[in-house]
mmCIF file of C-alpha atoms in Angstrom:
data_model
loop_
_atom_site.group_PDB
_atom_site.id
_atom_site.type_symbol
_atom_site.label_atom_id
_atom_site.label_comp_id
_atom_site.label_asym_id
_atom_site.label_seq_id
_atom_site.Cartn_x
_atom_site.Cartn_y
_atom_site.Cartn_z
ATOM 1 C CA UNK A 1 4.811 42.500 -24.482
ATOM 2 C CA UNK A 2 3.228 39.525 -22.750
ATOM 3 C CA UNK A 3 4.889 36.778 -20.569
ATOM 4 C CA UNK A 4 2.961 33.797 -22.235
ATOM 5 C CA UNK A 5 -0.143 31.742 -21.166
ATOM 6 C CA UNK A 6 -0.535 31.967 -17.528
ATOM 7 C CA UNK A 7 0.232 28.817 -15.920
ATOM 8 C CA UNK A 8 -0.928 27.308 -13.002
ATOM 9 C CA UNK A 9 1.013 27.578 -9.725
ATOM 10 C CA UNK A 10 2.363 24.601 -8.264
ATOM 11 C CA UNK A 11 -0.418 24.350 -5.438
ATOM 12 C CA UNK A 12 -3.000 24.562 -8.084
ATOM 13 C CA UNK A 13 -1.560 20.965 -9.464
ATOM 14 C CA UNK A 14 -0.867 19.184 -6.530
ATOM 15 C CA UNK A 15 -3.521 16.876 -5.261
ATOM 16 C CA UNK A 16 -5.493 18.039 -1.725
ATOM 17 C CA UNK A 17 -5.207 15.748 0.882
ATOM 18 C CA UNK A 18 -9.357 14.491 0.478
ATOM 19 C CA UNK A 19 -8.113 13.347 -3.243
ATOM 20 C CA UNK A 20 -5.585 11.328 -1.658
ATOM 21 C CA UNK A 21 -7.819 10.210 1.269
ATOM 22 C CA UNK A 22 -10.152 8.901 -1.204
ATOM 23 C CA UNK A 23 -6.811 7.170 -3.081
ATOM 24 C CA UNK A 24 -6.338 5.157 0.326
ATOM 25 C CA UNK A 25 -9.679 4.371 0.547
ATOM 26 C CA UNK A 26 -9.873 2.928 -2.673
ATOM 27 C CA UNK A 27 -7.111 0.769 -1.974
ATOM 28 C CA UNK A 28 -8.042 -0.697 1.253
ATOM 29 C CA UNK A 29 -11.290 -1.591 -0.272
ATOM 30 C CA UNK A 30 -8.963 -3.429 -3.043
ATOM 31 C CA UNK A 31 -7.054 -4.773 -0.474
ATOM 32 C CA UNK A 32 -10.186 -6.028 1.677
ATOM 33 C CA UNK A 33 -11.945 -6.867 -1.587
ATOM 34 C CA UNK A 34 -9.102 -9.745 -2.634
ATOM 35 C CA UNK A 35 -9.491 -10.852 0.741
ATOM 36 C CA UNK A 36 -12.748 -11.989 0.567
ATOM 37 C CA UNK A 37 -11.821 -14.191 -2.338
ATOM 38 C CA UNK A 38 -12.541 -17.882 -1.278
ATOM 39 C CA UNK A 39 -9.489 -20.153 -0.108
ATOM 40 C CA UNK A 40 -9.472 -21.963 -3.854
ATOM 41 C CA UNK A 41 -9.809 -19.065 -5.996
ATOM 42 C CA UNK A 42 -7.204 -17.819 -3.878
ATOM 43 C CA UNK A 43 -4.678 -20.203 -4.318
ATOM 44 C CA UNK A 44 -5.090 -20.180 -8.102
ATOM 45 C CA UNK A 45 -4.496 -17.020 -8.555
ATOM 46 C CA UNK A 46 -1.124 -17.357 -6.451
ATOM 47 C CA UNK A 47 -0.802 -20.756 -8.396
ATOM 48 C CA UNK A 48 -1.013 -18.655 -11.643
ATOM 49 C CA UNK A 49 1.895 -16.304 -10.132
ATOM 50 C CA UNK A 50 3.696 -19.140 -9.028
ATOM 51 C CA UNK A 51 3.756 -20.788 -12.334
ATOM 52 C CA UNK A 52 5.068 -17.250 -13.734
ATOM 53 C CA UNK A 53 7.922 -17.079 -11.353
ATOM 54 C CA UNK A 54 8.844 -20.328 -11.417
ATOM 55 C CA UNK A 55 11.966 -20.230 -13.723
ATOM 56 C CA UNK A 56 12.914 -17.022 -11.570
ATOM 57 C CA UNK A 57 12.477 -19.334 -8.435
ATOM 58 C CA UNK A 58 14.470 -22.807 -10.037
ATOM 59 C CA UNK A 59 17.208 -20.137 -11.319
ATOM 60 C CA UNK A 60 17.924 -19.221 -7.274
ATOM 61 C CA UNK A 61 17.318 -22.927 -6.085
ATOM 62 C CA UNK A 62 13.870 -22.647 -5.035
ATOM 63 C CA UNK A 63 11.978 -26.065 -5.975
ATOM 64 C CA UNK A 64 9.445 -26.779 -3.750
ATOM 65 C CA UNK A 65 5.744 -25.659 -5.043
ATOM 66 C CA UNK A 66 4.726 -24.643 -1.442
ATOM 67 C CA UNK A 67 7.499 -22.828 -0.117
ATOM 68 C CA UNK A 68 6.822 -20.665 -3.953
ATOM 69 C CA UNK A 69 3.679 -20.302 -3.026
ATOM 70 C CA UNK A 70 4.510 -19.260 0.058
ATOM 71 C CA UNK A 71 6.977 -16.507 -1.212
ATOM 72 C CA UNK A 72 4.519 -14.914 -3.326
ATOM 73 C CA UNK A 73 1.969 -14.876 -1.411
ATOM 74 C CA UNK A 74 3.608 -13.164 1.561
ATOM 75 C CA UNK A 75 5.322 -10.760 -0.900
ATOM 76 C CA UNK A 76 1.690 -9.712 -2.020
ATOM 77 C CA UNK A 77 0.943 -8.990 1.369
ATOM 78 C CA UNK A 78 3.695 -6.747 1.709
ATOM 79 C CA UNK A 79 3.350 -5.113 -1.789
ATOM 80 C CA UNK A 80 -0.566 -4.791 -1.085
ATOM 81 C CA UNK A 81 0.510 -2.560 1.885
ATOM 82 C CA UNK A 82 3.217 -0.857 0.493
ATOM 83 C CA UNK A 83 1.324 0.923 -1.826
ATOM 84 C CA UNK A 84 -1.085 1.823 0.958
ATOM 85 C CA UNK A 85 1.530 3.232 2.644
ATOM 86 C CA UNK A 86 3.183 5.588 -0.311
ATOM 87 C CA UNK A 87 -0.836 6.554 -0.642
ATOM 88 C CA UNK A 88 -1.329 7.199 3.234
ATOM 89 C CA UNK A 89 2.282 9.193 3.372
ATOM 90 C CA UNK A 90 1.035 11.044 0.055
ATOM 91 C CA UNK A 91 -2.222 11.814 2.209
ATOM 92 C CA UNK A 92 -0.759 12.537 5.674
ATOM 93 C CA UNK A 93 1.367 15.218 3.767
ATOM 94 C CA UNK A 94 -1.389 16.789 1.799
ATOM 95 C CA UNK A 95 -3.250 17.345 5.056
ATOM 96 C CA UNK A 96 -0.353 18.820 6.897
ATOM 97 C CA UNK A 97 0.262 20.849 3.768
ATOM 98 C CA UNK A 98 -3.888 21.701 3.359
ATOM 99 C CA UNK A 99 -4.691 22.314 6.605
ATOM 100 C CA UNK A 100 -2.180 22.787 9.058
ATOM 101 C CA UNK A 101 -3.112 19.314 10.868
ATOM 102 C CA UNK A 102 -0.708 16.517 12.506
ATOM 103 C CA UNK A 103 -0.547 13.558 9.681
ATOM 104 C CA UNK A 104 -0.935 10.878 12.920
ATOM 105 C CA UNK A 105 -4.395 9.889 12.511
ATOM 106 C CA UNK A 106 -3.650 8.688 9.086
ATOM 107 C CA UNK A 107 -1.187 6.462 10.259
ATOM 108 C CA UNK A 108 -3.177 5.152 13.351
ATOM 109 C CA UNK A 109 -5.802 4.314 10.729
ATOM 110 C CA UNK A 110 -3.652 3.123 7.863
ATOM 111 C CA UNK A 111 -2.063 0.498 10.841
ATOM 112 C CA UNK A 112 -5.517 -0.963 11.806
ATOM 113 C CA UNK A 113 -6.469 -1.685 8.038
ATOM 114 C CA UNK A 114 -4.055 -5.027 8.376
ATOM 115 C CA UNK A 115 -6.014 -6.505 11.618
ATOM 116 C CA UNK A 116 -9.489 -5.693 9.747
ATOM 117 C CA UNK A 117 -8.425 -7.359 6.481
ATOM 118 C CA UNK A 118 -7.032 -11.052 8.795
ATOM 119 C CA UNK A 119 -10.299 -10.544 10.658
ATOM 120 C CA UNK A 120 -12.049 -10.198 7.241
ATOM 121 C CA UNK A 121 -10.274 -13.380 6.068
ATOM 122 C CA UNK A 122 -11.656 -15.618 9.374
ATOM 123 C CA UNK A 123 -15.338 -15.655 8.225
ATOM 124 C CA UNK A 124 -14.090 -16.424 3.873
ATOM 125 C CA UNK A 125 -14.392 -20.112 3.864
ATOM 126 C CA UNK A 126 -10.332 -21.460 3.077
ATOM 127 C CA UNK A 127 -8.616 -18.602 4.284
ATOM 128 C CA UNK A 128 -7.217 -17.872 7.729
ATOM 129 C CA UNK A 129 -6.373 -14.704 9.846
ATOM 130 C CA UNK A 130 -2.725 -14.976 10.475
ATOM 131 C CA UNK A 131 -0.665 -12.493 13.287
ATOM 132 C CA UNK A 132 2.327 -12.841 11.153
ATOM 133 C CA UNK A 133 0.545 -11.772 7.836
ATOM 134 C CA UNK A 134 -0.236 -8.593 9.807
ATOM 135 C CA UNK A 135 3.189 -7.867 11.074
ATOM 136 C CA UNK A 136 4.572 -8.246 7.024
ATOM 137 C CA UNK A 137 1.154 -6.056 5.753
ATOM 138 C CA UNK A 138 2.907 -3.454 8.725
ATOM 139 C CA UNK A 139 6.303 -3.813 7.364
ATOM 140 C CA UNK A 140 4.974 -3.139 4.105
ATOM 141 C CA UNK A 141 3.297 -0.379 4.941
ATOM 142 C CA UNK A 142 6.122 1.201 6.742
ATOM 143 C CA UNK A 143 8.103 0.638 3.699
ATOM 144 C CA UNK A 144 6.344 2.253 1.461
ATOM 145 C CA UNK A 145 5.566 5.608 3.690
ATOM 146 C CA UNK A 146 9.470 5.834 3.692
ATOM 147 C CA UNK A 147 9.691 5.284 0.195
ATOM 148 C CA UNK A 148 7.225 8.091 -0.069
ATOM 149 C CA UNK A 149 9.366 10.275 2.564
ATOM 150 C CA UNK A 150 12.489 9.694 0.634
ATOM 151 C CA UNK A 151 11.193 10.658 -2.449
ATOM 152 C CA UNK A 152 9.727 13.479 -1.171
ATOM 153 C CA UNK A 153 13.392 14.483 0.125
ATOM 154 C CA UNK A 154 14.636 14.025 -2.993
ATOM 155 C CA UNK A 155 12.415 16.146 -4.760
ATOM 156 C CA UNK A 156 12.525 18.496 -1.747
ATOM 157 C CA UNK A 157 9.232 18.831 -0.780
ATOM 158 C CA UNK A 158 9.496 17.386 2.438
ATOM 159 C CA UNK A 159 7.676 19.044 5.265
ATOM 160 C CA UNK A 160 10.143 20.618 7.848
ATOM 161 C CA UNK A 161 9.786 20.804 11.516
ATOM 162 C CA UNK A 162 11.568 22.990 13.825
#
């Protein structure tokens, strides 16, 4: 008698860390791709958002245009580099789990991208590097690698130390 199809074990699935590093690379270039969108273009697009949002905003006694625009685009910052943080958690895991490696140089990396994309936005005509645009793109990505953490608690698949 036979057990069935032979299926994959669960290492077999799961994505190696390179996979992953090329996920984070993708995104950064996504990231540092929208940032060399001019000043105008820019502020459509976030005009466009705004104009979505805005019975969202009027309903919680937001009215002013600017300080909308503001909101959004500060919460794109930190949702840009949120997601580059789940993806640099996701990789800093697979590479602890691949090859035995710390997952710090991930992280030292991952917290540089936000200074490269302000310095990217000096030299796009319109847009300006700001310091407090990288501390939220920092928050964000701290967010999202303990989103990524807790998740992977939850699921137990956590690495353990000790």
């Amino acid at each position: 008698m036979t057990s069935g199809p032979a299926r994959p074990d669960d290492s077999a699935r799961r994505p190696t860390w390179r996979r992953w590093a090329v996920a984070c690379a993708c995104w950064v270039a996504f990231v540092w791709g929208h940032s060399l969108i001019q000043g105008p273009e820019s502020s459509l697009e976030s005009g466009m958002v705004v104009a979505l949002l805005r019975p969202a905003f009027e309903a919680l006694g937001i009215l002013d245009a600017d300080l909308m625009s503001l909101i959004v685009r500060k919460c794109a910052h930190f949702s840009e580099y949120a997601v580059l943080g789940v993806l640099t958690c996701c990789c800093a895991r697979a590479r602890w789990r691949d090859t035995g490696r710390p997952p710090l140089p991930a992280g030292l990396l991952a917290a540089l991208v936000p200074v490269a994309d302000e310095t990217i936005q000096l030299g796009v005509p319109g847009r300006t590097g700001q310091p407090t645009d990288v501390l939220i793109d920092l928050a964000g990505l701290a967010t999202g690698a303990l989103l990524a953490l807790f998740v992977a608690c939850l699921r137990g698949r956590a690495p353990r130390t000790g």
